[in-house]
Short mmCIF file of C-alpha atoms and ligand atoms in Angstrom, two decimals:
data_model
loop_
_atom_site.label_atom_id
_atom_site.label_comp_id
_atom_site.label_asym_id
_atom_site.label_seq_id
_atom_site.Cartn_x
_atom_site.Cartn_y
_atom_site.Cartn_z
CA UNK A 24 52.89 30.64 3.67
CA UNK A 25 49.93 31.69 5.85
CA UNK A 26 49.53 30.96 9.55
CA UNK A 27 46.24 30.16 11.12
CA UNK A 28 44.80 30.64 14.64
CA UNK A 29 46.23 28.33 17.22
CA UNK A 30 44.29 25.02 17.46
CA UNK A 31 43.69 23.21 20.76
CA UNK A 32 44.37 19.88 19.26
CA UNK A 33 45.24 18.74 15.72
CA UNK A 34 44.74 15.07 14.92
CA UNK A 35 46.67 13.76 11.95
CA UNK A 36 44.91 10.78 10.34
CA UNK A 37 41.35 9.53 9.84
CA UNK A 38 41.64 5.82 10.64
CA UNK A 39 40.25 4.21 13.79
CA UNK A 40 42.81 5.87 16.00
CA UNK A 41 42.38 9.39 14.60
CA UNK A 42 38.60 9.40 14.51
CA UNK A 43 38.30 7.94 18.01
CA UNK A 44 40.64 10.67 19.26
CA UNK A 45 38.34 13.15 17.41
CA UNK A 46 35.17 11.79 19.09
CA UNK A 47 36.77 12.12 22.52
CA UNK A 48 38.41 15.55 22.05
CA UNK A 49 35.19 16.75 20.34
CA UNK A 50 33.02 15.61 23.30
CA UNK A 51 35.52 17.50 25.56
CA UNK A 52 34.61 20.69 23.60
CA UNK A 53 38.11 21.03 22.22
CA UNK A 54 36.87 21.61 18.56
CA UNK A 55 39.57 19.22 17.08
CA UNK A 56 40.99 19.78 13.64
CA UNK A 57 41.50 16.48 11.81
CA UNK A 58 43.96 16.38 8.95
CA UNK A 59 42.98 13.84 6.33
CA UNK A 60 45.62 12.22 4.13
CA UNK A 61 45.54 10.17 0.91
CA UNK A 62 43.40 7.34 2.29
CA UNK A 63 40.35 8.86 4.05
CA UNK A 64 39.11 6.38 6.68
CA UNK A 65 42.38 4.51 6.72
CA UNK A 66 43.07 0.88 6.06
CA UNK A 67 39.68 -0.38 7.20
CA UNK A 68 38.05 1.27 4.15
CA UNK A 69 39.97 -1.23 2.02
CA UNK A 70 38.73 -4.24 3.94
CA UNK A 71 35.48 -6.07 3.37
CA UNK A 72 33.75 -7.52 6.39
CA UNK A 73 35.11 -6.62 9.85
CA UNK A 74 34.13 -9.48 12.13
CA UNK A 75 36.12 -8.67 15.27
CA UNK A 76 35.13 -5.11 16.13
CA UNK A 77 33.13 -5.38 19.37
CA UNK A 78 29.47 -4.41 19.11
CA UNK A 79 28.74 -5.85 15.69
CA UNK A 80 27.80 -9.49 16.15
CA UNK A 81 26.96 -9.84 12.44
CA UNK A 82 30.14 -8.08 11.36
CA UNK A 83 30.29 -4.71 9.66
CA UNK A 84 31.56 -3.47 6.34
CA UNK A 85 34.89 -1.66 6.90
CA UNK A 86 33.87 1.44 4.89
CA UNK A 87 30.56 1.65 6.82
CA UNK A 88 32.38 1.42 10.15
CA UNK A 89 34.67 4.26 9.25
CA UNK A 90 31.78 6.34 7.94
CA UNK A 91 29.95 5.76 11.27
CA UNK A 92 33.09 6.98 13.19
CA UNK A 93 33.32 10.01 11.00
CA UNK A 94 29.69 10.94 11.56
CA UNK A 95 30.12 10.49 15.24
CA UNK A 96 33.25 12.73 15.26
CA UNK A 97 31.41 15.36 13.15
CA UNK A 98 28.46 15.36 15.53
CA UNK A 99 30.82 16.53 18.33
CA UNK A 100 32.31 19.43 16.41
CA UNK A 101 35.25 17.91 14.60
CA UNK A 102 36.53 19.90 11.59
CA UNK A 103 38.22 18.04 8.73
CA UNK A 104 40.83 19.33 6.26
CA UNK A 105 42.45 17.35 3.44
CA UNK A 106 46.13 17.98 3.55
CA UNK A 107 49.49 16.26 3.97
CA UNK A 108 51.88 17.20 6.77
CA UNK A 109 55.33 17.34 5.27
CA UNK A 110 57.37 18.37 8.30
CA UNK A 111 56.97 19.59 11.89
CA UNK A 112 58.66 21.90 14.38
CA UNK A 113 58.04 20.62 17.84
CA UNK A 114 60.79 22.73 19.45
CA UNK A 115 58.42 25.67 19.64
CA UNK A 116 55.13 26.34 21.39
CA UNK A 117 52.60 26.27 19.88
CA UNK A 118 53.75 23.27 17.80
CA UNK A 119 54.11 23.84 14.11
CA UNK A 120 52.77 21.51 11.39
CA UNK A 121 53.94 22.35 7.87
CA UNK A 122 51.62 21.29 5.05
CA UNK A 123 51.98 21.99 1.31
CA UNK A 124 50.02 25.24 1.54
CA UNK A 125 50.12 26.50 5.12
CA UNK A 126 51.61 26.21 8.59
CA UNK A 127 49.17 24.92 11.22
CA UNK A 128 49.77 25.95 14.87
CA UNK A 129 48.61 23.56 17.61
CA UNK A 130 48.81 23.37 21.39
CA UNK A 131 48.57 19.63 21.24
CA UNK A 132 48.98 17.11 18.45
CA UNK A 133 47.83 13.45 18.06
CA UNK A 134 49.59 11.68 15.33
CA UNK A 135 47.54 8.75 13.95
CA UNK A 136 48.96 8.38 10.48
CA UNK A 137 48.69 4.56 10.23
CA UNK A 138 50.75 2.47 7.87
CA UNK A 139 50.98 1.95 4.15
CA UNK A 140 51.14 -1.31 2.29
CA UNK A 141 54.64 -2.80 1.94
CA UNK A 142 55.60 -3.70 -1.64
CA UNK A 143 57.88 -6.57 -2.73
CA UNK A 144 60.15 -4.41 -4.91
CA UNK A 145 60.38 -7.15 -7.64
CA UNK A 146 60.75 -6.13 -11.32
CA UNK A 147 57.46 -5.20 -12.94
CA UNK A 148 55.60 -4.49 -9.75
CA UNK A 149 55.98 -0.72 -9.88
CA UNK A 150 55.48 -0.51 -13.61
CA UNK A 151 52.15 -2.46 -13.48
CA UNK A 152 50.89 -0.98 -10.17
CA UNK A 153 47.41 0.55 -10.10
CA UNK A 154 44.99 -0.33 -12.90
CA UNK A 155 47.45 -2.52 -14.72
CA UNK A 156 47.18 -5.63 -12.67
CA UNK A 157 49.22 -5.10 -9.50
CA UNK A 158 47.26 -3.83 -6.46
CA UNK A 159 47.10 -3.95 -2.69
CA UNK A 160 43.39 -3.88 -2.23
CA UNK A 161 41.11 -6.79 -3.15
CA UNK A 162 38.03 -4.89 -1.95
CA UNK A 163 38.80 -2.05 -4.30
CA UNK A 164 39.94 -4.01 -7.36
CA UNK A 165 38.71 -7.63 -6.92
CA UNK A 166 35.65 -7.20 -9.13
CA UNK A 167 37.88 -6.44 -12.13
CA UNK A 168 39.09 -10.08 -12.14
CA UNK A 169 35.88 -11.98 -12.73
CA UNK A 170 36.59 -15.54 -13.95
CA UNK A 171 40.28 -14.83 -14.14
CA UNK A 172 43.23 -16.36 -12.22
CA UNK A 173 44.87 -14.12 -9.64
CA UNK A 174 47.69 -14.40 -7.10
CA UNK A 175 47.89 -13.08 -3.57
CA UNK A 176 51.35 -12.62 -2.08
CA UNK A 177 51.80 -13.04 1.70
CA UNK A 178 50.86 -15.34 4.57
CA UNK A 179 49.28 -13.09 7.22
CA UNK A 180 45.70 -12.32 8.01
CA UNK A 181 45.59 -9.72 5.22
CA UNK A 182 46.74 -12.23 2.61
CA UNK A 183 44.20 -14.82 3.84
CA UNK A 184 41.43 -12.23 3.87
CA UNK A 185 42.29 -10.92 0.36
CA UNK A 186 42.46 -14.46 -1.05
CA UNK A 187 39.05 -15.37 0.45
CA UNK A 188 37.49 -12.15 -0.82
CA UNK A 189 38.87 -12.74 -4.31
CA UNK A 190 37.20 -16.18 -4.51
CA UNK A 191 33.93 -14.24 -5.09
CA UNK A 192 35.22 -13.17 -8.48
CA UNK A 193 38.30 -15.08 -9.63
CA UNK A 194 38.22 -18.52 -11.11
CA UNK A 195 41.37 -19.44 -9.11
CA UNK A 196 43.40 -17.71 -6.47
CA UNK A 197 47.07 -18.68 -5.84
CA UNK A 198 48.21 -17.78 -2.36
CA UNK A 199 52.05 -17.38 -2.69
CA UNK A 200 53.83 -17.66 0.73
CA UNK A 201 57.51 -17.84 1.42
CA UNK A 202 57.07 -20.55 4.12
CA UNK A 203 55.03 -23.71 4.40
CA UNK A 204 52.40 -22.49 6.79
CA UNK A 205 50.40 -19.27 7.15
CA UNK A 206 51.10 -16.68 9.85
CA UNK A 207 47.38 -15.78 9.75
CA UNK A 208 45.12 -16.49 12.76
CA UNK A 209 43.89 -20.09 12.79
CA UNK A 210 40.38 -19.32 11.77
CA UNK A 211 41.48 -17.35 8.73
CA UNK A 212 44.21 -19.79 7.83
CA UNK A 213 41.78 -22.72 8.00
CA UNK A 214 39.25 -20.88 5.89
CA UNK A 215 41.83 -20.00 3.23
CA UNK A 216 43.65 -23.37 3.03
CA UNK A 217 40.40 -25.37 2.80
CA UNK A 218 38.74 -23.11 0.15
CA UNK A 219 38.30 -24.97 -3.12
CA UNK A 220 39.31 -21.99 -5.25
CA UNK A 221 42.44 -21.22 -3.32
CA UNK A 222 45.74 -23.04 -4.16
CA UNK A 223 48.57 -22.44 -1.79
CA UNK A 224 51.93 -22.07 -3.39
CA UNK A 225 54.19 -22.82 -0.38
CA UNK A 226 57.91 -21.98 0.12
CA UNK A 227 57.79 -19.59 -2.75
CA UNK A 228 58.89 -15.97 -3.22
CA UNK A 229 57.80 -13.72 -6.08
CA UNK A 230 60.60 -12.99 -8.52
CA UNK A 231 59.12 -10.88 -11.27
CA UNK A 232 55.77 -9.57 -12.58
CA UNK A 233 55.41 -10.47 -16.25
CA UNK A 234 53.63 -8.31 -18.90
CA UNK A 235 55.47 -4.95 -18.56
CA UNK A 236 56.01 -4.72 -22.35
CA UNK A 237 52.20 -5.10 -22.91
CA UNK A 238 51.31 -2.75 -20.06
CA UNK A 239 49.23 -5.40 -18.25
CA UNK A 240 50.03 -8.31 -15.93
CA UNK A 241 50.30 -11.61 -17.76
CA UNK A 242 51.93 -13.76 -15.08
CA UNK A 243 53.78 -13.91 -11.79
CA UNK A 244 57.16 -15.59 -11.79
CA UNK A 245 57.91 -17.35 -8.49
CA UNK A 246 60.83 -19.25 -7.10
CA UNK A 247 60.62 -22.22 -4.73
CA UNK A 248 63.07 -21.37 -2.00
CA UNK A 249 63.74 -25.06 -1.17
CA UNK A 250 64.41 -26.30 -4.69
CA UNK A 251 65.35 -23.10 -6.49
CA UNK A 252 62.82 -23.99 -9.23
CA UNK A 253 61.37 -21.08 -11.17
CA UNK A 254 57.78 -21.21 -12.51
CA UNK A 255 55.18 -18.75 -13.77
CA UNK A 256 51.66 -18.53 -12.46
CA UNK A 257 49.29 -17.54 -15.29
CA UNK A 258 47.60 -14.74 -13.46
CA UNK A 259 46.11 -11.43 -14.66
CA UNK A 260 45.95 -9.86 -11.15
CA UNK A 261 48.50 -9.73 -8.37
CA UNK A 262 47.41 -8.65 -4.88
CA UNK A 263 50.35 -7.77 -2.64
CA UNK A 264 49.55 -8.34 1.07
CA UNK A 265 52.96 -8.59 2.86
CA UNK A 266 52.33 -6.15 5.72
CA UNK A 267 52.74 -2.43 6.14
CA UNK A 268 55.24 0.30 6.67
CA UNK A 269 54.38 2.91 9.35
CA UNK A 270 53.80 6.49 8.11
CA UNK A 271 56.13 8.21 10.47
CA UNK A 272 58.58 9.89 8.11
CA UNK A 273 57.43 13.56 8.35
CA UNK A 274 57.86 13.44 12.14
CA UNK A 275 61.39 11.95 12.34
CA UNK A 276 63.21 13.87 13.61
CA UNK A 277 62.21 15.08 16.11
CA UNK A 278 60.29 11.98 17.20
CA UNK A 279 62.04 8.65 17.76
CA UNK A 280 61.25 5.48 15.82
CA UNK A 281 62.32 1.84 16.22
CA UNK A 282 64.31 -0.15 13.65
CA UNK A 283 61.10 -0.85 11.67
CA UNK A 284 60.09 2.80 11.63
CA UNK A 285 57.31 2.65 14.27
CA UNK A 286 57.11 5.50 16.72
CA UNK A 287 58.86 4.73 19.97
CA UNK A 288 56.79 6.16 22.75
CA UNK A 289 58.43 7.72 25.84
CA UNK A 290 57.87 7.74 29.60
CA UNK A 291 56.83 4.08 29.74
CA UNK A 292 53.59 5.00 28.02
CA UNK A 293 52.31 3.62 24.73
CA UNK A 294 51.04 6.93 23.43
CA UNK A 295 53.15 9.71 24.86
CA UNK A 296 56.16 10.98 22.94
CA UNK A 297 59.20 12.80 24.33
CA UNK A 298 57.54 16.06 23.25
CA UNK A 299 54.99 17.33 25.83
CA UNK A 300 51.51 17.54 24.36
CA UNK A 301 52.33 15.37 21.35
CA UNK A 302 50.84 11.86 21.26
CA UNK A 303 50.94 8.88 18.87
CA UNK A 304 48.10 6.38 18.34
CA UNK A 305 47.25 3.43 16.16
CA UNK A 306 49.27 1.51 13.55
CA UNK A 307 51.99 4.13 13.22
CA UNK A 308 52.96 3.34 16.82
CA UNK A 309 51.89 -0.26 17.34
CA UNK A 310 53.76 -3.13 15.75
CA UNK A 311 52.39 -5.72 18.10
CA UNK A 312 48.51 -5.70 17.99
CA UNK A 313 47.71 -3.63 14.90
CA UNK A 314 43.94 -4.14 15.25
CA UNK A 315 41.10 -1.70 14.64
CA UNK A 316 39.99 -1.93 18.27
CA UNK A 317 43.50 -1.41 19.71
CA UNK A 318 43.99 1.61 17.41
CA UNK A 319 40.65 3.00 18.66
CA UNK A 320 41.81 2.38 22.24
CA UNK A 321 45.07 4.23 21.58
CA UNK A 322 43.18 7.12 20.03
CA UNK A 323 40.93 7.29 23.07
CA UNK A 324 43.95 7.28 25.46
CA UNK A 325 45.78 9.91 23.44
CA UNK A 326 42.64 12.12 23.41
CA UNK A 327 42.31 11.88 27.21
CA UNK A 328 46.00 12.70 27.74
CA UNK A 329 45.79 15.66 25.35
CA UNK A 330 42.74 16.90 27.23
CA UNK A 331 44.49 16.62 30.59
CA UNK A 332 47.59 18.32 29.18
CA UNK A 333 45.54 21.19 27.78
CA UNK A 334 43.75 21.62 31.13
CA UNK A 335 47.10 21.93 32.87
CA UNK A 336 48.75 24.08 30.24
CA UNK A 337 45.97 26.50 29.33
CA UNK A 338 43.81 24.78 26.71
P1 NAP B 415 51.71 -9.56 8.73
O1 NAP B 415 50.96 -10.32 9.82
O2 NAP B 415 52.93 -8.83 9.09
O3 NAP B 415 52.02 -10.60 7.64
C1 NAP B 415 52.85 -10.27 6.51
C2 NAP B 415 53.04 -11.55 5.67
O4 NAP B 415 53.84 -11.20 4.56
C3 NAP B 415 53.86 -12.62 6.43
O5 NAP B 415 53.30 -13.88 6.16
C4 NAP B 415 55.23 -12.48 5.88
O6 NAP B 415 55.94 -13.71 5.83
C5 NAP B 415 55.01 -12.00 4.49
N1 NAP B 415 56.13 -11.15 3.96
C6 NAP B 415 56.65 -10.06 4.57
N2 NAP B 415 57.55 -9.50 3.76
C7 NAP B 415 57.63 -10.24 2.62
C8 NAP B 415 58.36 -10.21 1.44
N3 NAP B 415 59.23 -9.19 1.20
N4 NAP B 415 58.16 -11.11 0.49
C9 NAP B 415 57.22 -12.14 0.67
N5 NAP B 415 56.49 -12.22 1.83
C10 NAP B 415 56.66 -11.32 2.73
O7 NAP B 415 50.78 -8.48 8.02
P2 NAP B 415 49.21 -8.45 7.77
O8 NAP B 415 48.69 -9.73 7.20
O9 NAP B 415 48.98 -7.20 6.99
O10 NAP B 415 48.54 -8.25 9.20
C11 NAP B 415 48.96 -7.14 9.98
C12 NAP B 415 48.15 -7.14 11.33
O11 NAP B 415 46.78 -6.89 11.06
C13 NAP B 415 48.19 -8.48 12.03
O12 NAP B 415 48.21 -8.22 13.41
C14 NAP B 415 46.88 -9.13 11.65
O13 NAP B 415 46.47 -10.02 12.61
C15 NAP B 415 46.00 -7.90 11.51
N6 NAP B 415 44.86 -8.21 10.58
C16 NAP B 415 43.73 -8.81 11.10
C17 NAP B 415 42.70 -9.11 10.24
C18 NAP B 415 41.47 -9.80 10.81
O14 NAP B 415 41.47 -10.00 12.01
N7 NAP B 415 40.50 -10.08 10.05
C19 NAP B 415 42.76 -8.88 8.88
C20 NAP B 415 43.93 -8.27 8.41
C21 NAP B 415 45.01 -7.95 9.25
P3 NAP B 415 56.36 -14.50 7.14
O15 NAP B 415 55.16 -15.15 7.67
O16 NAP B 415 57.41 -15.45 6.65
O17 NAP B 415 56.95 -13.47 8.09
#
């Protein structure tokens, strides 16, 4: 496995946190190397309209926002490489990042790997995932369900947003939630619950995805948790929106995570880790706010810390 020259700063992830860190370290002339994983641009590329990112009073398309950040990072000398980090060695200096085809050496590292969609684990979900009716992205797959009935599972902002987006295509959207009120912000919850095409299926958990034997979703079996009654929603598409799991696995150990798998920062900071020169930013380290703008803020803070650290330790 080949080694490469020692990088000043390697940023892992191309979501809001990673690209903001790239803009800042690029402007500091550190020539950052950004490692891009399986979802270039991160979760915002799977969202439709972003209405709450400051500076865009009319809202902005999530993909466009990420493309803008990428262009801004490129302008300041960021280099991109598509690869997955599988393990790290932070006990040595420079730090070692092991990918499938090489070892990358770095004086400082910013981990901004984000989070991946959580799945329900019910029978049929895995078998019919991706192109067969089960998906986690309405923006990507919604148009395949024109004039069909679909279900969204979840009760947070993501579920409300997915359900509202799907009303553009689907004839009816069932919003299946395990409680009797949405966790989503009031504005999103009001929009979803008052939409004529959305039917809320309260107090209900998904039990099984039907249609495995035909290779395509034919229904979603749900159970009312109060009555125990089982019923089947006659849907062709199932959109799972029940939160995310942080992508921290390749870094643990040596880094610490909490009981939900989020990075646990050290030294009373929200971005420093116990390893000098190694920082975390965005959804992989934030289970509280999880917003595009807070991820960008963490990316900025991590970049400034990395810059200071390199100045003190020979960057
Ligand atoms: P979330 O807020 O964690 O909501 C997850 C939802 O899924 C909850 O309603 C939860 O039920 C339900 N759930 C979790 N596990 C489940 C299971 N195994 N079976 C059935 N239901 C399950 O996640 P999110 O909606 O992805 O939002 C994450 C963050 O991003 C939030 O901070 C949110 O505000 C933000 N966000 C913002 C926007 C926006 O501003 N436009 C859009 C998307 C996301 P309970 O309610 O019972 O816990």
